[in-house]
Amino acid sequence: MVGNIIFRMILWDLFKVFLLSLITITGILLLAGILAEASQQGLGPRQLLAAIPLLIPSTLPYTIPATTLFAACLVYGRLSSDHEVLAIKAAGCNLIHIVTPGLILGIVMGLVTLGLYHRIIPYTHHLLRAMAFNDVEELLYGQLRKNGSLAHQQVPYAMFVKSVQGRKLLSPVFKRKTNKGVVDMVARAREAVLRVDTTNRLLLLDMKFGVATSEDGSQGHFDHKTFDVPLPAGFDKYENRRPRDMTWNELVERRGELIEEDEHIQEEIKTNSAQIGQPGARPDLPQHVANLKEKVRQVRILRQHIYVEMLMRPALSMGCFCFILAAAPVAIWFSRGDYLGSFITCFLPIVCAYYPLVLAGTNMAKESRFNEVILVFGPNVLVAFAGVALLRWLLRY
């Protein structure tokens, strides 16, 4: 009976601190980080408000483990500092019964994080990309309002404006570029309106009362003229999606496609290599083989990144349980029940030890420097091992 009451009490305290910390840290990330960056990119208030619900799931795989850790540090630190741990042990309850609610919270939050990774987070990434593409006109207007220009190495044009009034561009200058990046035409006008044709993937600029100057210096005056240029190729193609934007099923499917593509290119390399030096062989065959080898290298890099992503998702989710396993005995040992004390003595050391190892291990795994499973899951194993060792030590006293 006593054990059940203690279990519910500790679990409820953990949940309260976890929920409050999760809301606070997620809000800080959104306001201080993601939304600030979005504002710098020229997004308007309407776009920001629409993006917030889609941005929140992306932060949860990082905030959920961190808040789980902080909740364990604070709750178990309070129990120890108030001598409740000693009282519970004196009542005949084993220390394991005290730690069990935290372990259950860690398991549940780990499963929640894994579930988010399985479908919800990639789906919200897809919605964000779709929202940006469908509202690309508003995005371009936002860039012009903020910077007064539009220029990118992937697009064959540059645009400059004096100011933007509503949907009207004042004193616009439009520079069209060739495939080699050379400006072959410059158009200046009194005003213009920007439109995007998503069906034909075209950017349309309706200019009024201006003059167009060609590369040879010839000029032509116009009252109204529409210039159209293509949107960047591959703007929303499946092949350009990052591994983190894919659902678990898409990762498995894409990795299988890359394996088949690798095997196909290898066969093509063997066939073409055997023909080099043979009578009637194409003179550009060696260069073609070199290009195929480079393509194989790119395919293998992408395949490796997908494989590491498939390992990283369960590893980060598993971090919730490992954090509890380490935080509970550390918090009981240090007996700090205040927020600052728990943060400095328990939360900060574990986070500073864990996440650098995760970052280093993930980067090394992507570069295939060592066994990927060991590199990705190694930080979890180290944290869990340290927690179990300290817990065994506490059980003896």
mmCIF file of C-alpha atoms in Angstrom:
data_model
loop_
_atom_site.group_PDB
_atom_site.id
_atom_site.type_symbol
_atom_site.label_atom_id
_atom_site.label_comp_id
_atom_site.label_asym_id
_atom_site.label_seq_id
_atom_site.Cartn_x
_atom_site.Cartn_y
_atom_site.Cartn_z
ATOM 1 C CA MET A 1 0.000 0.000 0.000
ATOM 2 C CA VAL A 2 2.769 2.417 0.992
ATOM 3 C CA GLY A 3 4.700 1.500 -2.137
ATOM 4 C CA ASN A 4 1.713 2.288 -4.375
ATOM 5 C CA ILE A 5 1.174 5.688 -2.756
ATOM 6 C CA ILE A 6 4.864 6.558 -3.098
ATOM 7 C CA PHE A 7 4.848 5.376 -6.704
ATOM 8 C CA ARG A 8 1.883 7.573 -7.638
ATOM 9 C CA MET A 9 3.266 10.568 -5.742
ATOM 10 C CA ILE A 10 6.671 10.447 -7.442
ATOM 11 C CA LEU A 11 5.156 9.774 -10.870
ATOM 12 C CA TRP A 12 2.773 12.728 -10.492
ATOM 13 C CA ASP A 13 5.599 15.053 -9.407
ATOM 14 C CA LEU A 14 7.715 13.915 -12.347
ATOM 15 C CA PHE A 15 4.874 14.494 -14.779
ATOM 16 C CA LYS A 16 4.121 18.006 -13.455
ATOM 17 C CA VAL A 17 7.738 19.152 -13.669
ATOM 18 C CA PHE A 18 8.164 17.466 -17.047
ATOM 19 C CA LEU A 19 5.097 19.133 -18.563
ATOM 20 C CA LEU A 20 5.994 22.592 -17.251
ATOM 21 C CA SER A 21 9.608 22.265 -18.420
ATOM 22 C CA LEU A 22 8.539 20.952 -21.831
ATOM 23 C CA ILE A 23 6.227 23.913 -22.456
ATOM 24 C CA THR A 24 8.879 26.388 -21.280
ATOM 25 C CA ILE A 25 11.829 24.990 -23.231
ATOM 26 C CA THR A 26 9.786 24.462 -26.403
ATOM 27 C CA GLY A 27 8.498 28.027 -26.189
ATOM 28 C CA ILE A 28 12.014 29.383 -25.731
ATOM 29 C CA LEU A 29 13.267 27.440 -28.743
ATOM 30 C CA LEU A 30 10.426 28.721 -30.896
ATOM 31 C CA LEU A 31 10.679 32.359 -29.839
ATOM 32 C CA ALA A 32 14.427 32.767 -29.469
ATOM 33 C CA GLY A 33 15.560 30.456 -32.229
ATOM 34 C CA ILE A 34 13.265 29.210 -34.946
ATOM 35 C CA LEU A 35 10.889 32.174 -35.163
ATOM 36 C CA ALA A 36 13.760 34.667 -35.015
ATOM 37 C CA GLU A 37 15.424 32.902 -37.941
ATOM 38 C CA ALA A 38 12.135 32.808 -39.837
ATOM 39 C CA SER A 39 11.710 36.549 -39.330
ATOM 40 C CA GLN A 40 15.183 37.151 -40.736
ATOM 41 C CA GLN A 41 14.139 35.260 -43.860
ATOM 42 C CA GLY A 42 11.342 37.762 -44.434
ATOM 43 C CA LEU A 43 8.349 35.664 -43.378
ATOM 44 C CA GLY A 44 5.258 37.651 -42.432
ATOM 45 C CA PRO A 45 3.119 37.265 -39.278
ATOM 46 C CA ARG A 46 0.526 35.145 -41.094
ATOM 47 C CA GLN A 47 3.185 32.731 -42.307
ATOM 48 C CA LEU A 48 4.802 32.563 -38.870
ATOM 49 C CA LEU A 49 1.504 31.761 -37.165
ATOM 50 C CA ALA A 50 0.774 29.069 -39.736
ATOM 51 C CA ALA A 51 4.255 27.584 -39.297
ATOM 52 C CA ILE A 52 4.276 27.378 -35.472
ATOM 53 C CA PRO A 53 2.141 24.189 -35.182
ATOM 54 C CA LEU A 54 4.323 22.564 -37.839
ATOM 55 C CA LEU A 55 7.577 23.607 -36.165
ATOM 56 C CA ILE A 56 6.738 22.331 -32.675
ATOM 57 C CA PRO A 57 7.019 18.567 -33.485
ATOM 58 C CA SER A 58 10.526 19.114 -34.888
ATOM 59 C CA THR A 59 11.726 20.448 -31.525
ATOM 60 C CA LEU A 60 10.230 17.652 -29.418
ATOM 61 C CA PRO A 61 12.921 14.962 -30.057
ATOM 62 C CA TYR A 62 15.375 17.341 -28.394
ATOM 63 C CA THR A 63 13.157 18.947 -25.753
ATOM 64 C CA ILE A 64 11.473 15.743 -24.542
ATOM 65 C CA PRO A 65 14.734 13.996 -23.477
ATOM 66 C CA ALA A 66 16.066 17.233 -21.965
ATOM 67 C CA THR A 67 12.902 17.916 -19.962
ATOM 68 C CA THR A 68 12.705 14.279 -18.875
ATOM 69 C CA LEU A 69 16.238 14.638 -17.551
ATOM 70 C CA PHE A 70 15.479 17.922 -15.792
ATOM 71 C CA ALA A 71 12.308 16.534 -14.203
ATOM 72 C CA ALA A 72 14.247 13.578 -12.792
ATOM 73 C CA CYS A 73 17.028 15.840 -11.497
ATOM 74 C CA LEU A 74 14.602 18.161 -9.725
ATOM 75 C CA VAL A 75 12.141 15.624 -8.296
ATOM 76 C CA TYR A 76 14.713 13.131 -7.031
ATOM 77 C CA GLY A 77 16.916 15.965 -5.803
ATOM 78 C CA ARG A 78 14.010 17.327 -3.750
ATOM 79 C CA LEU A 79 13.200 13.901 -2.339
ATOM 80 C CA SER A 80 16.786 13.468 -1.235
ATOM 81 C CA SER A 81 17.303 17.013 0.104
ATOM 82 C CA ASP A 82 14.108 16.761 2.188
ATOM 83 C CA HIS A 83 15.327 13.384 3.557
ATOM 84 C CA GLU A 84 12.267 11.688 2.084
ATOM 85 C CA VAL A 85 14.476 9.068 0.465
ATOM 86 C CA LEU A 86 15.820 8.109 3.897
ATOM 87 C CA ALA A 87 12.293 8.011 5.306
ATOM 88 C CA ILE A 88 11.071 5.814 2.459
ATOM 89 C CA LYS A 89 14.004 3.436 2.919
ATOM 90 C CA ALA A 90 13.354 3.380 6.670
ATOM 91 C CA ALA A 91 9.747 2.371 5.929
ATOM 92 C CA GLY A 92 11.086 -0.733 4.212
ATOM 93 C CA CYS A 93 10.841 0.351 0.570
ATOM 94 C CA ASN A 94 13.728 -0.488 -1.700
ATOM 95 C CA LEU A 95 15.438 2.313 -3.615
ATOM 96 C CA ILE A 96 14.375 0.616 -6.846
ATOM 97 C CA HIS A 97 10.731 1.434 -6.017
ATOM 98 C CA ILE A 98 11.694 5.108 -5.822
ATOM 99 C CA VAL A 99 13.437 5.063 -9.206
ATOM 100 C CA THR A 100 10.771 2.975 -10.991
ATOM 101 C CA PRO A 101 8.345 5.891 -11.676
ATOM 102 C CA GLY A 102 11.152 7.771 -13.397
ATOM 103 C CA LEU A 103 12.078 4.751 -15.495
ATOM 104 C CA ILE A 104 8.448 4.368 -16.558
ATOM 105 C CA LEU A 105 8.343 8.045 -17.547
ATOM 106 C CA GLY A 106 11.548 7.543 -19.536
ATOM 107 C CA ILE A 107 10.149 4.528 -21.378
ATOM 108 C CA VAL A 108 6.853 6.274 -22.186
ATOM 109 C CA MET A 109 8.563 9.451 -23.404
ATOM 110 C CA GLY A 110 10.999 7.382 -25.456
ATOM 111 C CA LEU A 111 8.102 5.637 -27.190
ATOM 112 C CA VAL A 112 6.383 8.995 -27.753
ATOM 113 C CA THR A 113 9.559 10.404 -29.322
ATOM 114 C CA LEU A 114 9.943 7.340 -31.522
ATOM 115 C CA GLY A 115 6.311 7.645 -32.589
ATOM 116 C CA LEU A 116 6.848 11.292 -33.523
ATOM 117 C CA TYR A 117 9.844 10.302 -35.625
ATOM 118 C CA HIS A 118 7.932 7.509 -37.340
ATOM 119 C CA ARG A 119 5.302 9.673 -39.007
ATOM 120 C CA ILE A 120 4.383 13.030 -37.450
ATOM 121 C CA ILE A 121 7.708 14.892 -37.728
ATOM 122 C CA PRO A 122 8.388 13.929 -41.375
ATOM 123 C CA TYR A 123 4.775 14.764 -42.224
ATOM 124 C CA THR A 124 5.031 18.247 -40.670
ATOM 125 C CA HIS A 125 8.308 18.781 -42.559
ATOM 126 C CA HIS A 126 6.449 17.896 -45.751
ATOM 127 C CA LEU A 127 3.652 20.342 -44.896
ATOM 128 C CA LEU A 128 6.207 23.086 -44.233
ATOM 129 C CA ARG A 129 7.847 22.491 -47.607
ATOM 130 C CA ALA A 130 4.456 22.457 -49.314
ATOM 131 C CA MET A 131 3.420 25.651 -47.533
ATOM 132 C CA ALA A 132 6.622 27.396 -48.568
ATOM 133 C CA PHE A 133 6.223 26.285 -52.193
ATOM 134 C CA ASN A 134 2.533 27.122 -52.454
ATOM 135 C CA ASP A 135 3.088 30.501 -50.813
ATOM 136 C CA VAL A 136 6.365 31.238 -52.594
ATOM 137 C CA GLU A 137 4.926 34.514 -53.913
ATOM 138 C CA GLU A 138 4.443 35.838 -50.380
ATOM 139 C CA LEU A 139 7.907 34.584 -49.482
ATOM 140 C CA LEU A 140 9.471 36.515 -52.373
ATOM 141 C CA TYR A 141 7.568 39.664 -51.427
ATOM 142 C CA GLY A 142 8.819 39.274 -47.870
ATOM 143 C CA GLN A 143 12.412 39.056 -49.090
ATOM 144 C CA LEU A 144 11.963 42.180 -51.207
ATOM 145 C CA ARG A 145 10.435 44.106 -48.306
ATOM 146 C CA LYS A 146 13.274 43.141 -46.006
ATOM 147 C CA ASN A 147 16.333 43.205 -48.272
ATOM 148 C CA GLY A 148 15.178 45.215 -51.277
ATOM 149 C CA SER A 149 16.581 42.545 -53.582
ATOM 150 C CA LEU A 150 16.271 38.974 -54.802
ATOM 151 C CA ALA A 151 19.410 37.205 -55.957
ATOM 152 C CA HIS A 152 20.496 33.586 -55.744
ATOM 153 C CA GLN A 153 23.095 31.533 -57.572
ATOM 154 C CA GLN A 154 20.509 28.873 -58.475
ATOM 155 C CA VAL A 155 18.180 31.261 -60.326
ATOM 156 C CA PRO A 156 18.970 32.994 -63.653
ATOM 157 C CA TYR A 157 17.977 36.491 -62.577
ATOM 158 C CA ALA A 158 18.437 39.223 -59.993
ATOM 159 C CA MET A 159 15.864 41.762 -58.876
ATOM 160 C CA PHE A 160 16.194 45.045 -56.989
ATOM 161 C CA VAL A 161 13.481 47.443 -55.779
ATOM 162 C CA LYS A 162 13.434 50.834 -54.098
ATOM 163 C CA SER A 163 10.472 49.916 -51.881
ATOM 164 C CA VAL A 164 7.367 47.731 -51.698
ATOM 165 C CA GLN A 165 3.858 49.144 -51.224
ATOM 166 C CA GLY A 166 1.356 46.343 -50.772
ATOM 167 C CA ARG A 167 1.726 44.209 -53.916
ATOM 168 C CA LYS A 168 3.386 46.989 -55.908
ATOM 169 C CA LEU A 169 7.162 47.105 -56.450
ATOM 170 C CA LEU A 170 8.472 50.655 -56.862
ATOM 171 C CA SER A 171 11.431 51.443 -59.159
ATOM 172 C CA PRO A 172 12.201 47.784 -59.890
ATOM 173 C CA VAL A 173 15.360 46.678 -61.694
ATOM 174 C CA PHE A 174 15.346 43.226 -63.314
ATOM 175 C CA LYS A 175 18.582 41.587 -64.501
ATOM 176 C CA ARG A 176 18.365 38.423 -66.572
ATOM 177 C CA LYS A 177 21.328 36.039 -66.704
ATOM 178 C CA THR A 178 22.486 33.436 -69.200
ATOM 179 C CA ASN A 179 23.410 29.878 -68.263
ATOM 180 C CA LYS A 180 26.983 31.098 -67.751
ATOM 181 C CA GLY A 181 25.861 33.716 -65.249
ATOM 182 C CA VAL A 182 26.375 36.684 -67.584
ATOM 183 C CA VAL A 183 23.745 39.459 -67.502
ATOM 184 C CA ASP A 184 22.278 39.726 -71.021
ATOM 185 C CA MET A 185 19.375 42.088 -70.293
ATOM 186 C CA VAL A 186 18.536 44.786 -67.740
ATOM 187 C CA ALA A 187 15.016 46.201 -67.382
ATOM 188 C CA ARG A 188 14.090 49.269 -65.307
ATOM 189 C CA ALA A 189 10.535 50.442 -64.704
ATOM 190 C CA ARG A 190 8.414 52.779 -62.625
ATOM 191 C CA GLU A 191 6.506 49.958 -60.954
ATOM 192 C CA ALA A 192 5.916 46.216 -61.198
ATOM 193 C CA VAL A 193 3.869 43.353 -59.793
ATOM 194 C CA LEU A 194 5.285 39.926 -58.967
ATOM 195 C CA ARG A 195 3.334 36.730 -59.696
ATOM 196 C CA VAL A 196 4.153 33.042 -59.429
ATOM 197 C CA ASP A 197 2.740 30.419 -61.788
ATOM 198 C CA THR A 198 3.097 27.227 -59.752
ATOM 199 C CA THR A 199 1.527 25.102 -62.499
ATOM 200 C CA ASN A 200 4.188 25.991 -65.060
ATOM 201 C CA ARG A 201 6.821 26.712 -62.387
ATOM 202 C CA LEU A 202 7.410 30.264 -63.613
ATOM 203 C CA LEU A 203 8.130 33.566 -61.894
ATOM 204 C CA LEU A 204 6.269 36.375 -63.701
ATOM 205 C CA LEU A 205 7.232 40.047 -63.348
ATOM 206 C CA ASP A 206 4.720 42.525 -64.807
ATOM 207 C CA MET A 207 6.639 45.789 -65.330
ATOM 208 C CA LYS A 208 5.055 49.119 -66.338
ATOM 209 C CA PHE A 209 6.537 52.229 -67.939
ATOM 210 C CA GLY A 210 10.141 51.194 -68.310
ATOM 211 C CA VAL A 211 13.098 50.540 -70.555
ATOM 212 C CA ALA A 212 14.955 47.306 -71.354
ATOM 213 C CA THR A 213 18.666 47.349 -72.237
ATOM 214 C CA SER A 214 20.174 44.382 -74.093
ATOM 215 C CA GLU A 215 23.724 43.071 -73.873
ATOM 216 C CA ASP A 216 24.719 44.893 -77.064
ATOM 217 C CA GLY A 217 23.545 48.232 -75.644
ATOM 218 C CA SER A 218 20.306 48.509 -77.629
ATOM 219 C CA GLN A 219 17.281 49.807 -75.723
ATOM 220 C CA GLY A 220 13.539 49.386 -75.985
ATOM 221 C CA HIS A 221 10.869 51.390 -74.165
ATOM 222 C CA PHE A 222 7.614 49.761 -73.071
ATOM 223 C CA ASP A 223 4.385 50.670 -71.285
ATOM 224 C CA HIS A 224 3.755 47.146 -70.082
ATOM 225 C CA LYS A 225 5.887 44.035 -70.362
ATOM 226 C CA THR A 226 5.934 40.674 -68.596
ATOM 227 C CA PHE A 227 9.207 38.871 -67.964
ATOM 228 C CA ASP A 228 9.088 35.200 -67.039
ATOM 229 C CA VAL A 229 11.862 33.050 -65.610
ATOM 230 C CA PRO A 230 11.719 29.457 -64.317
ATOM 231 C CA LEU A 231 11.653 28.655 -60.632
ATOM 232 C CA PRO A 232 14.696 26.714 -59.367
ATOM 233 C CA ALA A 233 14.732 23.146 -60.671
ATOM 234 C CA GLY A 234 14.092 20.417 -58.116
ATOM 235 C CA PHE A 235 12.493 22.883 -55.716
ATOM 236 C CA ASP A 236 10.114 20.285 -54.300
ATOM 237 C CA LYS A 237 11.283 16.996 -55.751
ATOM 238 C CA TYR A 238 11.373 13.807 -53.719
ATOM 239 C CA GLU A 239 15.031 13.172 -54.529
ATOM 240 C CA ASN A 240 16.064 16.432 -52.875
ATOM 241 C CA ARG A 241 14.371 15.630 -49.585
ATOM 242 C CA ARG A 242 16.698 15.223 -46.654
ATOM 243 C CA PRO A 243 16.606 11.921 -44.732
ATOM 244 C CA ARG A 244 15.124 13.689 -41.699
ATOM 245 C CA ASP A 245 12.133 14.722 -43.860
ATOM 246 C CA MET A 246 11.215 11.098 -44.647
ATOM 247 C CA THR A 247 8.947 8.760 -42.739
ATOM 248 C CA TRP A 248 10.368 5.452 -41.567
ATOM 249 C CA ASN A 249 8.787 3.562 -44.473
ATOM 250 C CA GLU A 250 10.165 6.112 -46.931
ATOM 251 C CA LEU A 251 13.650 5.723 -45.438
ATOM 252 C CA VAL A 252 13.507 1.955 -45.879
ATOM 253 C CA GLU A 253 12.179 2.291 -49.424
ATOM 254 C CA ARG A 254 14.691 4.961 -50.421
ATOM 255 C CA ARG A 255 17.625 2.988 -49.017
ATOM 256 C CA GLY A 256 16.546 -0.055 -51.014
ATOM 257 C CA GLU A 257 16.355 2.066 -54.176
ATOM 258 C CA LEU A 258 19.867 3.411 -53.574
ATOM 259 C CA ILE A 259 21.248 -0.102 -53.054
ATOM 260 C CA GLU A 260 19.745 -1.198 -56.375
ATOM 261 C CA GLU A 261 21.039 1.954 -58.076
ATOM 262 C CA ASP A 262 24.528 1.307 -56.686
ATOM 263 C CA GLU A 263 24.531 -2.252 -58.022
ATOM 264 C CA HIS A 264 23.262 -1.093 -61.424
ATOM 265 C CA ILE A 265 25.963 1.575 -61.756
ATOM 266 C CA GLN A 266 28.654 -0.908 -60.686
ATOM 267 C CA GLU A 267 27.606 -3.247 -63.479
ATOM 268 C CA GLU A 268 27.685 -0.344 -65.924
ATOM 269 C CA ILE A 269 31.185 0.589 -64.753
ATOM 270 C CA LYS A 270 32.421 -2.969 -65.310
ATOM 271 C CA THR A 271 30.892 -3.097 -68.786
ATOM 272 C CA ASN A 272 32.336 0.247 -69.875
ATOM 273 C CA SER A 273 35.741 -0.378 -68.279
ATOM 274 C CA ALA A 274 36.099 -3.589 -70.273
ATOM 275 C CA GLN A 275 35.521 -1.665 -73.517
ATOM 276 C CA ILE A 276 38.259 0.921 -72.887
ATOM 277 C CA GLY A 277 41.124 0.408 -75.334
ATOM 278 C CA GLN A 278 39.083 -1.881 -77.561
ATOM 279 C CA PRO A 279 38.787 -1.132 -81.301
ATOM 280 C CA GLY A 280 35.871 1.181 -81.998
ATOM 281 C CA ALA A 281 35.525 2.260 -78.369
ATOM 282 C CA ARG A 282 34.209 5.746 -77.707
ATOM 283 C CA PRO A 283 36.991 8.258 -77.012
ATOM 284 C CA ASP A 284 35.098 9.724 -74.052
ATOM 285 C CA LEU A 285 34.654 6.323 -72.378
ATOM 286 C CA PRO A 286 37.299 6.908 -69.649
ATOM 287 C CA GLN A 287 35.599 10.167 -68.669
ATOM 288 C CA HIS A 288 32.222 8.419 -68.661
ATOM 289 C CA VAL A 289 33.576 5.749 -66.301
ATOM 290 C CA ALA A 290 35.008 8.459 -64.041
ATOM 291 C CA ASN A 291 31.608 10.167 -63.955
ATOM 292 C CA LEU A 292 29.937 6.873 -63.053
ATOM 293 C CA LYS A 293 32.386 6.335 -60.197
ATOM 294 C CA GLU A 294 31.614 9.808 -58.869
ATOM 295 C CA LYS A 295 27.905 9.020 -59.097
ATOM 296 C CA VAL A 296 28.471 5.824 -57.100
ATOM 297 C CA ARG A 297 30.271 7.852 -54.448
ATOM 298 C CA GLN A 298 27.342 10.278 -54.160
ATOM 299 C CA VAL A 299 24.822 7.416 -53.996
ATOM 300 C CA ARG A 300 26.778 5.722 -51.214
ATOM 301 C CA ILE A 301 27.042 8.956 -49.234
ATOM 302 C CA LEU A 302 23.267 9.429 -49.393
ATOM 303 C CA ARG A 303 22.668 5.769 -48.537
ATOM 304 C CA GLN A 304 24.967 6.095 -45.522
ATOM 305 C CA HIS A 305 23.172 9.235 -44.348
ATOM 306 C CA ILE A 306 19.838 7.430 -44.568
ATOM 307 C CA TYR A 307 21.206 4.462 -42.617
ATOM 308 C CA VAL A 308 22.553 6.756 -39.885
ATOM 309 C CA GLU A 309 19.189 8.545 -39.733
ATOM 310 C CA MET A 310 17.485 5.183 -39.220
ATOM 311 C CA LEU A 311 19.844 4.480 -36.313
ATOM 312 C CA MET A 312 19.705 7.967 -34.828
ATOM 313 C CA ARG A 313 15.924 8.059 -34.372
ATOM 314 C CA PRO A 314 15.703 5.111 -31.944
ATOM 315 C CA ALA A 315 18.969 6.227 -30.312
ATOM 316 C CA LEU A 316 17.624 9.700 -29.467
ATOM 317 C CA SER A 317 14.362 8.156 -28.293
ATOM 318 C CA MET A 318 16.269 5.728 -26.089
ATOM 319 C CA GLY A 319 17.999 8.741 -24.524
ATOM 320 C CA CYS A 320 14.902 9.463 -22.404
ATOM 321 C CA PHE A 321 15.260 6.161 -20.538
ATOM 322 C CA CYS A 322 19.042 6.460 -20.237
ATOM 323 C CA PHE A 323 18.742 9.994 -18.876
ATOM 324 C CA ILE A 324 16.402 8.825 -16.109
ATOM 325 C CA LEU A 325 18.702 5.922 -15.324
ATOM 326 C CA ALA A 326 21.596 8.335 -14.806
ATOM 327 C CA ALA A 327 19.755 11.360 -13.392
ATOM 328 C CA ALA A 328 17.886 9.601 -10.569
ATOM 329 C CA PRO A 329 20.955 8.273 -8.686
ATOM 330 C CA VAL A 330 22.973 11.435 -9.394
ATOM 331 C CA ALA A 331 20.178 13.655 -8.045
ATOM 332 C CA ILE A 332 19.769 11.461 -4.947
ATOM 333 C CA TRP A 333 23.515 11.540 -4.388
ATOM 334 C CA PHE A 334 23.891 15.347 -4.637
ATOM 335 C CA SER A 335 20.608 16.077 -2.774
ATOM 336 C CA ARG A 336 19.894 19.414 -4.455
ATOM 337 C CA GLY A 337 16.200 20.276 -4.505
ATOM 338 C CA ASP A 338 16.345 23.819 -5.912
ATOM 339 C CA TYR A 339 16.133 24.586 -9.628
ATOM 340 C CA LEU A 340 19.604 26.120 -9.936
ATOM 341 C CA GLY A 341 21.287 23.441 -7.864
ATOM 342 C CA SER A 342 19.640 20.635 -9.848
ATOM 343 C CA PHE A 343 20.560 22.349 -13.099
ATOM 344 C CA ILE A 344 24.250 22.814 -12.231
ATOM 345 C CA THR A 345 25.010 19.598 -10.366
ATOM 346 C CA CYS A 346 22.925 17.114 -12.359
ATOM 347 C CA PHE A 347 21.336 18.398 -15.566
ATOM 348 C CA LEU A 348 24.260 20.358 -17.015
ATOM 349 C CA PRO A 349 27.005 17.703 -16.583
ATOM 350 C CA ILE A 350 24.903 14.949 -18.167
ATOM 351 C CA VAL A 351 23.821 17.121 -21.118
ATOM 352 C CA CYS A 352 27.359 18.441 -21.689
ATOM 353 C CA ALA A 353 28.713 14.888 -21.696
ATOM 354 C CA TYR A 354 25.950 13.275 -23.768
ATOM 355 C CA TYR A 355 25.184 15.589 -26.671
ATOM 356 C CA PRO A 356 28.796 16.260 -27.792
ATOM 357 C CA LEU A 357 29.252 12.483 -27.946
ATOM 358 C CA VAL A 358 26.029 12.166 -29.960
ATOM 359 C CA LEU A 359 27.114 14.877 -32.390
ATOM 360 C CA ALA A 360 30.620 13.470 -32.828
ATOM 361 C CA GLY A 361 29.372 9.901 -33.158
ATOM 362 C CA THR A 362 26.711 10.830 -35.725
ATOM 363 C CA ASN A 363 29.187 12.754 -37.884
ATOM 364 C CA MET A 364 31.723 9.922 -37.736
ATOM 365 C CA ALA A 365 29.003 7.403 -38.606
ATOM 366 C CA LYS A 366 27.983 9.447 -41.661
ATOM 367 C CA GLU A 367 31.611 9.358 -42.792
ATOM 368 C CA SER A 368 31.809 5.562 -42.174
ATOM 369 C CA ARG A 369 34.822 5.913 -39.894
ATOM 370 C CA PHE A 370 33.744 3.106 -37.551
ATOM 371 C CA ASN A 371 30.845 0.793 -36.829
ATOM 372 C CA GLU A 372 27.710 2.931 -37.124
ATOM 373 C CA VAL A 373 25.724 1.132 -34.424
ATOM 374 C CA ILE A 374 28.488 1.632 -31.845
ATOM 375 C CA LEU A 375 28.969 5.292 -32.760
ATOM 376 C CA VAL A 376 25.266 6.167 -32.660
ATOM 377 C CA PHE A 377 24.198 4.102 -29.638
ATOM 378 C CA GLY A 378 27.488 4.467 -27.747
ATOM 379 C CA PRO A 379 26.514 7.651 -25.824
ATOM 380 C CA ASN A 380 23.318 5.972 -24.583
ATOM 381 C CA VAL A 381 25.264 2.927 -23.423
ATOM 382 C CA LEU A 382 27.820 5.075 -21.583
ATOM 383 C CA VAL A 383 25.155 7.144 -19.810
ATOM 384 C CA ALA A 384 23.138 4.045 -18.901
ATOM 385 C CA PHE A 385 26.240 2.216 -17.653
ATOM 386 C CA ALA A 386 27.223 5.171 -15.452
ATOM 387 C CA GLY A 387 23.675 5.359 -14.079
ATOM 388 C CA VAL A 388 23.506 1.630 -13.300
ATOM 389 C CA ALA A 389 26.926 1.710 -11.615
ATOM 390 C CA LEU A 390 25.935 4.656 -9.406
ATOM 391 C CA LEU A 391 22.552 3.091 -8.626
ATOM 392 C CA ARG A 392 24.237 -0.148 -7.523
ATOM 393 C CA TRP A 393 26.518 1.901 -5.295
ATOM 394 C CA LEU A 394 23.551 3.711 -3.725
ATOM 395 C CA LEU A 395 21.715 0.431 -3.109
ATOM 396 C CA ARG A 396 24.540 -0.694 -0.828
ATOM 397 C CA TYR A 397 24.124 2.339 1.442
#
